[in-house]
């Protein structure tokens, strides 16, 4: 990977790596449910799942 690509990757990841713990938890859990639903032809209830994750972390 050249320096420009490495720099671009770092700038993309920066908001996530510097995010508060609660935000990181939401991101990790959302990525997990998205990954779990990838095999579905028409994933359902993903918005509801994301909303539940956010509510759980906020409480």
Coordinates of C-alpha atoms in Angstrom, one line a residue:
X1 CA 0.0 0.0 0.0
X2 CA 1.5 3.3 -1.0
X3 CA 1.6 6.4 1.3
X4 CA -1.4 8.1 -0.3
X5 CA -3.6 5.1 0.2
X6 CA -2.4 4.7 3.8
X7 CA -3.1 8.3 4.5
X8 CA -6.6 8.1 2.9
X9 CA -7.3 5.0 5.0
X10 CA -6.2 6.7 8.2
X11 CA -8.3 9.8 7.5
X12 CA -11.4 7.6 6.9
X13 CA -10.8 5.6 10.1
X14 CA -9.9 8.7 12.3
X15 CA -13.5 9.5 13.4
X16 CA -14.1 5.9 14.4
X17 CA -10.8 5.5 16.2
X18 CA -11.3 8.7 18.1
X19 CA -15.0 8.2 18.9
X20 CA -16.3 7.8 22.4
X21 CA -16.7 4.2 23.7
X22 CA -20.5 4.3 23.3
X23 CA -20.2 5.2 19.7
X24 CA -17.7 2.4 19.1
X25 CA -20.1 0.0 20.7
X26 CA -22.9 1.1 18.4
X27 CA -20.7 0.8 15.3
X28 CA -19.4 -2.7 16.3
X29 CA -22.9 -4.0 16.9
X30 CA -24.4 -2.5 13.8
X31 CA -21.6 -4.0 11.7
X32 CA -22.3 -7.3 13.3
X33 CA -26.0 -7.3 12.5
X34 CA -25.3 -6.1 9.0
X35 CA -22.8 -9.0 8.5
X36 CA -25.4 -11.4 9.9
X37 CA -28.0 -10.3 7.4
X38 CA -25.7 -10.2 4.3
X39 CA -26.8 -13.7 3.2
X40 CA -30.5 -12.7 3.2
X41 CA -32.0 -11.8 -0.2
X42 CA -34.1 -9.1 1.3
X43 CA -32.9 -8.2 4.8
X44 CA -35.7 -7.2 7.1
X45 CA -35.9 -5.2 10.3
X46 CA -32.4 -3.9 10.1
X47 CA -33.6 -0.4 11.0
X48 CA -35.4 -1.7 14.0
X49 CA -32.3 -3.6 15.1
X50 CA -30.1 -0.5 14.8
X51 CA -32.6 1.5 16.7
X52 CA -32.6 -1.1 19.5
X53 CA -28.8 -1.1 19.6
X54 CA -28.8 2.7 20.0
X55 CA -31.5 2.7 22.7
X56 CA -29.6 0.0 24.6
X57 CA -26.3 1.9 24.5
X58 CA -27.9 5.2 25.4
X59 CA -29.6 3.9 28.5

